[in-house]
Structure formats: structure tokens, C-alpha cells
GROMACS .gro file of N, CA and C in nm:
model
  444
    1MET      N    1  21.786  23.942   9.445
    1MET     CA    2  21.830  23.875   9.557
    1MET      C    3  21.997  24.010   9.542
    2THR      N    4  22.023  24.059   9.652
    2THR     CA    5  22.126  24.076   9.667
    2THR      C    6  22.287  23.995   9.732
    3ASP      N    7  22.394  24.044   9.681
    3ASP     CA    8  22.470  23.980   9.707
    3ASP      C    9  22.527  23.928   9.872
    4GLU      N   10  22.458  23.994   9.947
    4GLU     CA   11  22.423  23.959  10.122
    4GLU      C   12  22.286  23.903  10.126
    5PRO      N   13  22.263  23.800  10.159
    5PRO     CA   14  22.129  23.732  10.161
    5PRO      C   15  22.012  23.778  10.283
    6TRP      N   16  22.084  23.873  10.399
    6TRP     CA   17  22.014  23.917  10.552
    6TRP      C   18  22.083  24.015  10.539
    7ALA      N   19  21.989  24.125  10.543
    7ALA     CA   20  21.964  24.277  10.562
    7ALA      C   21  22.138  24.301  10.641
    8ASN      N   22  22.153  24.222  10.773
    8ASN     CA   23  22.243  24.231  10.839
    8ASN      C   24  22.345  24.178  10.776
    9GLY      N   25  22.380  24.122  10.663
    9GLY     CA   26  22.543  24.079  10.632
    9GLY      C   27  22.539  23.959  10.695
   10ARG      N   28  22.464  23.893  10.748
   10ARG     CA   29  22.512  23.801  10.804
   10ARG      C   30  22.494  23.671  10.699
   11ALA      N   31  22.611  23.537  10.692
   11ALA     CA   32  22.543  23.431  10.597
   11ALA      C   33  22.408  23.330  10.659
   12ILE      N   34  22.409  23.255  10.577
   12ILE     CA   35  22.294  23.216  10.598
   12ILE      C   36  22.366  23.052  10.663
   13ASP      N   37  22.353  23.019  10.768
   13ASP     CA   38  22.367  22.896  10.758
   13ASP      C   39  22.307  22.773  10.775
   14VAL      N   40  22.389  22.711  10.668
   14VAL     CA   41  22.322  22.552  10.644
   14VAL      C   42  22.336  22.420  10.685
   15LEU      N   43  22.306  22.363  10.736
   15LEU     CA   44  22.307  22.199  10.761
   15LEU      C   45  22.310  22.105  10.699
   16ILE      N   46  22.349  22.059  10.576
   16ILE     CA   47  22.351  21.884  10.517
   16ILE      C   48  22.321  21.808  10.548
   17CYS      N   49  22.200  21.725  10.549
   17CYS     CA   50  22.164  21.562  10.602
   17CYS      C   51  22.136  21.496  10.505
   18ASP      N   52  22.251  21.419  10.505
   18ASP     CA   53  22.202  21.321  10.328
   18ASP      C   54  22.372  21.191  10.373
   19ASP      N   55  22.268  21.087  10.384
   19ASP     CA   56  22.397  20.955  10.393
   19ASP      C   57  22.472  20.891  10.303
   20VAL      N   58  22.466  20.988  10.161
   20VAL     CA   59  22.608  20.970  10.062
   20VAL      C   60  22.648  21.067  10.097
   21ALA      N   61  22.792  21.029  10.111
   21ALA     CA   62  22.937  21.137  10.090
   21ALA      C   63  22.931  21.228   9.991
   22GLY      N   64  22.932  21.153   9.907
   22GLY     CA   65  22.926  21.207   9.779
   22GLY      C   66  22.833  21.327   9.764
   23ILE      N   67  22.673  21.346   9.796
   23ILE     CA   68  22.621  21.384   9.736
   23ILE      C   69  22.659  21.544   9.878
   24ARG      N   70  22.681  21.504   9.986
   24ARG     CA   71  22.708  21.631  10.096
   24ARG      C   72  22.852  21.701  10.044
   25ALA      N   73  22.912  21.641   9.973
   25ALA     CA   74  23.037  21.712   9.937
   25ALA      C   75  22.995  21.797   9.828
   26LEU      N   76  22.902  21.755   9.752
   26LEU     CA   77  22.885  21.832   9.575
   26LEU      C   78  22.796  21.935   9.694
   27LEU      N   79  22.684  21.914   9.743
   27LEU     CA   80  22.641  22.051   9.831
   27LEU      C   81  22.695  22.076   9.936
   28ARG      N   82  22.783  22.060   9.991
   28ARG     CA   83  22.870  22.164  10.102
   28ARG      C   84  22.974  22.250   9.972
   29ARG      N   85  23.019  22.192   9.869
   29ARG     CA   86  23.102  22.251   9.757
   29ARG      C   87  23.011  22.388   9.681
   30LEU      N   88  22.888  22.367   9.676
   30LEU     CA   89  22.746  22.421   9.609
   30LEU      C   90  22.710  22.549   9.712
   31VAL      N   91  22.723  22.497   9.813
   31VAL     CA   92  22.686  22.566   9.933
   31VAL      C   93  22.762  22.688   9.933
   32ASN      N   94  22.886  22.641   9.985
   32ASN     CA   95  23.007  22.737  10.050
   32ASN      C   96  23.055  22.797   9.912
   33ASP      N   97  23.043  22.776   9.797
   33ASP     CA   98  23.083  22.873   9.663
   33ASP      C   99  22.984  22.972   9.668
   34GLN      N  100  22.843  22.948   9.697
   34GLN     CA  101  22.805  23.055   9.763
   34GLN      C  102  22.799  23.250   9.825
   35LYS      N  103  22.830  23.332   9.758
   35LYS     CA  104  22.829  23.476   9.866
   35LYS      C  105  22.684  23.470   9.932
   36GLY      N  106  22.758  23.427  10.109
   36GLY     CA  107  22.593  23.444  10.135
   36GLY      C  108  22.580  23.334  10.241
   37LEU      N  109  22.616  23.228  10.189
   37LEU     CA  110  22.527  23.085  10.223
   37LEU      C  111  22.706  23.020  10.347
   38CYS      N  112  22.627  22.956  10.392
   38CYS     CA  113  22.800  22.905  10.477
   38CYS      C  114  22.734  22.756  10.572
   39VAL      N  115  22.746  22.636  10.551
   39VAL     CA  116  22.757  22.479  10.561
   39VAL      C  117  22.834  22.518  10.721
   40VAL      N  118  22.710  22.488  10.809
   40VAL     CA  119  22.799  22.476  10.977
   40VAL      C  120  22.795  22.342  10.996
   41GLY      N  121  22.696  22.209  10.955
   41GLY     CA  122  22.700  22.096  10.997
   41GLY      C  123  22.696  21.978  10.913
   42GLU      N  124  22.709  21.865  10.929
   42GLU     CA  125  22.619  21.749  10.826
   42GLU      C  126  22.620  21.642  10.923
   43ALA      N  127  22.509  21.584  10.841
   43ALA     CA  128  22.496  21.467  10.893
   43ALA      C  129  22.479  21.370  10.788
   44SER      N  130  22.440  21.249  10.865
   44SER     CA  131  22.467  21.126  10.787
   44SER      C  132  22.360  21.056  10.783
   45ASP      N  133  22.275  21.061  10.918
   45ASP     CA  134  22.128  21.008  10.886
   45ASP      C  135  22.033  21.041  11.004
   46GLY      N  136  21.962  20.997  11.030
   46GLY     CA  137  21.798  21.059  11.084
   46GLY      C  138  21.866  21.145  11.235
   47ASP      N  139  21.976  21.067  11.295
   47ASP     CA  140  21.975  21.067  11.422
   47ASP      C  141  22.075  21.189  11.407
   48GLU      N  142  22.158  21.194  11.364
   48GLU     CA  143  22.279  21.263  11.385
   48GLU      C  144  22.147  21.446  11.320
   49ALA      N  145  22.073  21.386  11.254
   49ALA     CA  146  22.060  21.544  11.143
   49ALA      C  147  21.985  21.577  11.321
   50VAL      N  148  21.935  21.515  11.384
   50VAL     CA  149  21.878  21.604  11.509
   50VAL      C  150  21.967  21.631  11.595
   51ALA      N  151  22.069  21.566  11.599
   51ALA     CA  152  22.201  21.631  11.712
   51ALA      C  153  22.275  21.742  11.629
   52GLN      N  154  22.299  21.776  11.503
   52GLN     CA  155  22.366  21.838  11.482
   52GLN      C  156  22.245  21.980  11.468
   53ALA      N  157  22.127  21.924  11.414
   53ALA     CA  158  22.031  22.068  11.440
   53ALA      C  159  22.014  22.119  11.571
   54ARG      N  160  22.016  22.054  11.677
   54ARG     CA  161  22.023  22.144  11.798
   54ARG      C  162  22.186  22.170  11.826
   55LYS      N  163  22.335  22.106  11.767
   55LYS     CA  164  22.390  22.155  11.821
   55LYS      C  165  22.418  22.306  11.737
   56HIS      N  166  22.418  22.309  11.595
   56HIS     CA  167  22.473  22.460  11.538
   56HIS      C  168  22.342  22.502  11.492
   57GLN      N  169  22.231  22.518  11.512
   57GLN     CA  170  22.102  22.636  11.515
   57GLN      C  171  22.091  22.680  11.389
   58PRO      N  172  22.081  22.641  11.287
   58PRO     CA  173  22.109  22.662  11.130
   58PRO      C  174  22.057  22.707  11.072
   59ASP      N  175  21.999  22.782  11.001
   59ASP     CA  176  21.894  22.865  10.919
   59ASP      C  177  21.818  22.822  10.851
   60VAL      N  178  21.923  22.720  10.754
   60VAL     CA  179  21.823  22.610  10.670
   60VAL      C  180  21.865  22.452  10.693
   61ILE      N  181  21.773  22.381  10.679
   61ILE     CA  182  21.846  22.212  10.689
   61ILE      C  183  21.778  22.137  10.518
   62LEU      N  184  21.920  22.126  10.487
   62LEU     CA  185  21.870  22.048  10.358
   62LEU      C  186  21.848  21.892  10.426
   63LEU      N  187  21.745  21.848  10.449
   63LEU     CA  188  21.746  21.711  10.406
   63LEU      C  189  21.678  21.616  10.347
   64ASP      N  190  21.795  21.475  10.332
   64ASP     CA  191  21.716  21.382  10.263
   64ASP      C  192  21.611  21.275  10.338
   65LEU      N  193  21.520  21.224  10.256
   65LEU     CA  194  21.456  21.135  10.317
   65LEU      C  195  21.491  21.000  10.360
   66ALA      N  196  21.568  20.947  10.249
   66ALA     CA  197  21.596  20.783  10.264
   66ALA      C  198  21.776  20.786  10.303
   67MET      N  199  21.736  20.801  10.489
   67MET     CA  200  21.893  20.725  10.580
   67MET      C  201  21.821  20.682  10.664
   68PRO      N  202  21.930  20.579  10.687
   68PRO     CA  203  21.970  20.505  10.772
   68PRO      C  204  21.936  20.570  10.932
   69HIS      N  205  21.902  20.469  11.020
   69HIS     CA  206  21.884  20.435  11.142
   69HIS      C  207  21.738  20.523  11.129
   70ARG      N  208  21.688  20.622  11.095
   70ARG     CA  209  21.617  20.719  11.104
   70ARG      C  210  21.507  20.769  10.995
   71SER      N  211  21.516  20.791  10.864
   71SER     CA  212  21.454  20.841  10.768
   71SER      C  213  21.450  21.022  10.856
   72GLY      N  214  21.446  21.043  10.708
   72GLY     CA  215  21.393  21.211  10.708
   72GLY      C  216  21.266  21.237  10.808
   73LEU      N  217  21.180  21.180  10.713
   73LEU     CA  218  21.057  21.173  10.725
   73LEU      C  219  21.040  21.183  10.915
   74ASP      N  220  21.041  21.078  10.917
   74ASP     CA  221  21.046  21.035  11.066
   74ASP      C  222  21.160  21.098  11.146
   75ALA      N  223  21.264  21.200  11.138
   75ALA     CA  224  21.331  21.227  11.206
   75ALA      C  225  21.298  21.423  11.191
   76LEU      N  226  21.223  21.458  11.090
   76LEU     CA  227  21.145  21.598  11.039
   76LEU      C  228  21.112  21.614  11.135
   77VAL      N  229  20.976  21.616  11.207
   77VAL     CA  230  20.942  21.683  11.342
   77VAL      C  231  21.058  21.724  11.413
   78GLU      N  232  21.136  21.626  11.471
   78GLU     CA  233  21.262  21.629  11.590
   78GLU      C  234  21.345  21.734  11.565
   79VAL      N  235  21.332  21.731  11.409
   79VAL     CA  236  21.494  21.839  11.340
   79VAL      C  237  21.429  21.986  11.368
   80ARG      N  238  21.238  21.972  11.343
   80ARG     CA  239  21.220  22.105  11.372
   80ARG      C  240  21.245  22.193  11.500
   81GLN      N  241  21.229  22.071  11.589
   81GLN     CA  242  21.207  22.114  11.753
   81GLN      C  243  21.374  22.125  11.801
   82ALA      N  244  21.440  22.095  11.758
   82ALA     CA  245  21.558  22.077  11.781
   82ALA      C  246  21.619  22.211  11.731
   83ALA      N  247  21.570  22.276  11.632
   83ALA     CA  248  21.625  22.399  11.564
   83ALA      C  249  21.489  22.434  11.472
   84PRO      N  250  21.440  22.518  11.629
   84PRO     CA  251  21.270  22.597  11.622
   84PRO      C  252  21.289  22.698  11.513
   85ASN      N  253  21.391  22.762  11.452
   85ASN     CA  254  21.443  22.853  11.371
   85ASN      C  255  21.456  22.806  11.218
   86ALA      N  256  21.517  22.673  11.221
   86ALA     CA  257  21.558  22.674  11.147
   86ALA      C  258  21.396  22.649  10.995
   87GLN      N  259  21.453  22.696  10.822
   87GLN     CA  260  21.406  22.634  10.754
   87GLN      C  261  21.438  22.529  10.731
   88VAL      N  262  21.334  22.360  10.722
   88VAL     CA  263  21.391  22.284  10.638
   88VAL      C  264  21.351  22.220  10.513
   89ILE      N  265  21.407  22.258  10.400
   89ILE     CA  266  21.375  22.196  10.259
   89ILE      C  267  21.449  22.010  10.289
   90VAL      N  268  21.321  21.943  10.230
   90VAL     CA  269  21.365  21.780  10.212
   90VAL      C  270  21.412  21.784  10.060
   91LEU      N  271  21.482  21.729  10.025
   91LEU     CA  272  21.563  21.716   9.924
   91LEU      C  273  21.576  21.595   9.908
   92SER      N  274  21.513  21.514   9.816
   92SER     CA  275  21.446  21.368   9.793
   92SER      C  276  21.483  21.325   9.606
   93GLY      N  277  21.500  21.235   9.624
   93GLY     CA  278  21.463  21.189   9.507
   93GLY      C  279  21.402  21.093   9.484
   94PHE      N  280  21.307  21.061   9.575
   94PHE     CA  281  21.159  21.006   9.527
   94PHE      C  282  21.064  21.144   9.506
   95ALA      N  283  20.998  21.131   9.357
   95ALA     CA  284  20.953  21.232   9.319
   95ALA      C  285  20.805  21.178   9.350
   96SER      N  286  20.728  21.153   9.453
   96SER     CA  287  20.580  21.157   9.499
   96SER      C  288  20.537  21.288   9.580
   97SER      N  289  20.442  21.276   9.427
   97SER     CA  290  20.360  21.359   9.517
   97SER      C  291  20.261  21.380   9.667
   98THR      N  292  20.288  21.222   9.728
   98THR     CA  293  20.239  21.208   9.824
   98THR      C  294  20.316  21.213   9.945
   99ILE      N  295  20.461  21.193   9.903
   99ILE     CA  296  20.562  21.171  10.005
   99ILE      C  297  20.594  21.338  10.011
  100ALA      N  298  20.608  21.450   9.894
  100ALA     CA  299  20.642  21.586   9.951
  100ALA      C  300  20.490  21.595  10.021
  101ALA      N  301  20.370  21.598   9.980
  101ALA     CA  302  20.221  21.642  10.077
  101ALA      C  303  20.275  21.648  10.244
  102GLU      N  304  20.380  21.472  10.274
  102GLU     CA  305  20.357  21.435  10.425
  102GLU      C  306  20.481  21.512  10.453
  103ALA      N  307  20.563  21.566  10.380
  103ALA     CA  308  20.705  21.620  10.451
  103ALA      C  309  20.647  21.774  10.469
  104LEU      N  310  20.542  21.833  10.384
  104LEU     CA  311  20.544  22.013  10.415
  104LEU      C  312  20.410  21.973  10.531
  105GLY      N  313  20.356  21.842  10.575
  105GLY     CA  314  20.218  21.856  10.618
  105GLY      C  315  20.296  21.866  10.763
  106LEU      N  316  20.437  21.722  10.728
  106LEU     CA  317  20.520  21.765  10.904
  106LEU      C  318  20.604  21.935  10.890
  107GLY      N  319  20.641  21.980  10.833
  107GLY     CA  320  20.657  22.078  10.856
  107GLY      C  321  20.737  22.152  10.733
  108ALA      N  322  20.793  22.115  10.654
  108ALA     CA  323  20.885  22.131  10.600
  108ALA      C  324  20.864  22.262  10.542
  109ALA      N  325  20.973  22.335  10.476
  109ALA     CA  326  20.880  22.472  10.399
  109ALA      C  327  20.898  22.404  10.250
  110CYS      N  328  20.982  22.322  10.213
  110CYS     CA  329  21.034  22.274  10.012
  110CYS      C  330  21.042  22.170  10.093
  111TYR      N  331  20.965  22.159   9.908
  111TYR     CA  332  21.049  21.969   9.879
  111TYR      C  333  21.083  22.003   9.760
  112ILE      N  334  21.194  21.965   9.723
  112ILE     CA  335  21.287  22.000   9.643
  112ILE      C  336  21.357  21.836   9.554
  113GLU      N  337  21.290  21.784   9.447
  113GLU     CA  338  21.391  21.652   9.395
  113GLU      C  339  21.520  21.680   9.354
  114LYS      N  340  21.594  21.542   9.408
  114LYS     CA  341  21.748  21.582   9.370
  114LYS      C  342  21.775  21.610   9.208
  115GLY      N  343  21.661  21.640   9.121
  115GLY     CA  344  21.669  21.646   8.998
  115GLY      C  345  21.717  21.789   8.947
  116ALA      N  346  21.692  21.910   9.103
  116ALA     CA  347  21.702  22.034   9.025
  116ALA      C  348  21.837  22.046   9.030
  117SER      N  349  21.832  22.154   8.950
  117SER     CA  350  21.964  22.197   8.893
  117SER      C  351  21.988  22.309   9.029
  118PRO      N  352  22.148  22.267   9.024
  118PRO     CA  353  22.221  22.384   9.167
  118PRO      C  354  22.152  22.481   9.206
  119GLY      N  355  22.120  22.585   9.039
  119GLY     CA  356  22.070  22.659   9.077
  119GLY      C  357  21.971  22.714   9.138
  120GLU      N  358  21.831  22.610   9.142
  120GLU     CA  359  21.741  22.597   9.172
  120GLU      C  360  21.788  22.558   9.314
  121ILE      N  361  21.851  22.488   9.357
  121ILE     CA  362  21.870  22.446   9.496
  121ILE      C  363  21.930  22.553   9.571
  122VAL      N  364  22.020  22.597   9.532
  122VAL     CA  365  22.070  22.794   9.601
  122VAL      C  366  21.942  22.879   9.607
  123ARG      N  367  21.860  22.896   9.508
  123ARG     CA  368  21.757  23.010   9.501
  123ARG      C  369  21.645  22.958   9.605
  124ALA      N  370  21.646  22.787   9.635
  124ALA     CA  371  21.573  22.785   9.786
  124ALA      C  372  21.576  22.837   9.877
  125ILE      N  373  21.732  22.756   9.914
  125ILE     CA  374  21.803  22.848  10.043
  125ILE      C  375  21.762  22.940  10.037
  126GLU      N  376  21.812  23.018   9.942
  126GLU     CA  377  21.706  23.166   9.974
  126GLU      C  378  21.644  23.200  10.030
  127HIS      N  379  21.561  23.155   9.902
  127HIS     CA  380  21.382  23.195   9.953
  127HIS      C  381  21.396  23.126  10.096
  128VAL      N  382  21.352  23.035  10.138
  128VAL     CA  383  21.312  22.996  10.250
  128VAL      C  384  21.391  23.067  10.368
  129ALA      N  385  21.529  23.073  10.420
  129ALA     CA  386  21.600  23.119  10.468
  129ALA      C  387  21.498  23.337  10.514
  130LEU      N  388  21.487  23.328  10.409
  130LEU     CA  389  21.381  23.486  10.363
  130LEU      C  390  21.256  23.494  10.462
  131GLY      N  391  21.186  23.375  10.466
  131GLY     CA  392  21.053  23.350  10.539
  131GLY      C  393  21.000  23.335  10.373
  132ASN      N  394  21.022  23.278  10.300
  132ASN     CA  395  20.974  23.300  10.160
  132ASN      C  396  20.937  23.120  10.147
  133HIS      N  397  20.805  23.091  10.136
  133HIS     CA  398  20.818  22.971  10.144
  133HIS      C  399  20.725  22.947   9.923
  134ALA      N  400  20.772  23.044   9.866
  134ALA     CA  401  20.669  23.017   9.715
  134ALA      C  402  20.755  23.027   9.633
  135PRO      N  403  20.868  22.925   9.545
  135PRO     CA  404  20.942  22.937   9.489
  135PRO      C  405  20.949  23.003   9.362
  136SER      N  406  21.044  23.003   9.307
  136SER     CA  407  21.023  23.144   9.170
  136SER      C  408  20.963  23.061   9.052
  137PRO      N  409  20.915  23.159   8.965
  137PRO     CA  410  20.788  23.078   8.854
  137PRO      C  411  20.923  22.955   8.801
  138ALA      N  412  21.043  22.995   8.780
  138ALA     CA  413  21.122  22.905   8.675
  138ALA      C  414  21.166  22.805   8.762
  139THR      N  415  21.161  22.833   8.938
  139THR     CA  416  21.176  22.620   8.950
  139THR      C  417  21.073  22.580   9.040
  140ALA      N  418  20.894  22.620   9.010
  140ALA     CA  419  20.829  22.562   9.043
  140ALA      C  420  20.793  22.457   8.974
  141HIS      N  421  20.831  22.399   8.897
  141HIS     CA  422  20.809  22.229   8.844
  141HIS      C  423  20.854  22.147   8.922
  142ARG      N  424  20.968  22.188   8.987
  142ARG     CA  425  21.047  22.098   9.058
  142ARG      C  426  21.084  22.117   9.200
  143ILE      N  427  20.983  22.176   9.211
  143ILE     CA  428  20.994  22.254   9.431
  143ILE      C  429  20.863  22.253   9.377
  144THR      N  430  20.823  22.220   9.553
  144THR     CA  431  20.674  22.162   9.610
  144THR      C  432  20.703  22.272   9.691
  145THR      N  433  20.612  22.357   9.762
  145THR     CA  434  20.601  22.450   9.887
  145THR      C  435  20.452  22.391   9.954
  146MET      N  436  20.476  22.487  10.097
  146MET     CA  437  20.354  22.441  10.196
  146MET      C  438  20.258  22.558  10.132
  147ARG      N  439  20.301  22.678  10.162
  147ARG     CA  440  20.243  22.796  10.125
  147ARG      C  441  20.295  22.830   9.969
  148SER      N  442  20.166  22.945   9.928
  148SER     CA  443  20.195  23.050   9.796
  148SER      C  444  20.190  23.147   9.835
   0.00000   0.00000   0.00000
């Protein structure tokens, strides 16, 4: 991976959607500390996720599943409609292959368990932003993708 993830040198814009403020803060710091990545917005529930996706048109959306008002699964299709060029990474505390399959079936590019390392999350963001849906071999055990 080059220092600049985009060939044109533009940063990858990331929207963070999680109901826990501390998780959003950690993800914001992780993303903003990476050269070539930039947080453009945050949402604390499914309704805000849709509104923020529509407003910011991010390249990548990190979407938690367990959120109030509308779960990430319930919001996933509308988030994808609101930002059709965005790649959605479901970042969830659920380690269920059934839930992962459902999220991928609804259009998520990638499903990552919250126990993944910061490096795995960054690599997943870079991979999906560049149109890749296959994780690196080092992260494949924690990341489920729709396509290989």
C-alpha cells in the first residue's frame, strides 16, 4: 500500500456510525491518525447514519449493528441508497456467521468483529475503498467478505 491510498492523492473519507461515544472516539483517532484517511462525520444511531451518509457521501462507512432507533442491519440498505458510492464495513461485537451473512447479503462489503486489531480495521478500510472485497490473508480470520 502506498502512502496515499487514492491514486489522485485524495484522502479516503470515512463515516463512523456507533452508539458508544468512546468507540466513536477511538475509531476517529485511529482513522485520523492514518495518512490518507479522514473522518468526515459520525452517527450514534441508524437514523443518523442514513442522514450523515446522505450529507457527507463518504467513501467508507463503518457501521455498528447494535444501535438505537434503527439497528445497523435495519439501516444498511438505506445507508447504501443514501451514499451509493460508499463501501460499508459492518463493525460489530456479534461473532455470528448468520449475522455476517445477512449484513453481506444486504450489501455490506465487509464484516469485522470488534475484536479486530486497529491495523486490521485500517487495512479493511483501505481494501474496500479501493474496490477490493477480499481481506489480506493476515486478517481473513476476523474479517468476512462478500466476494473473494
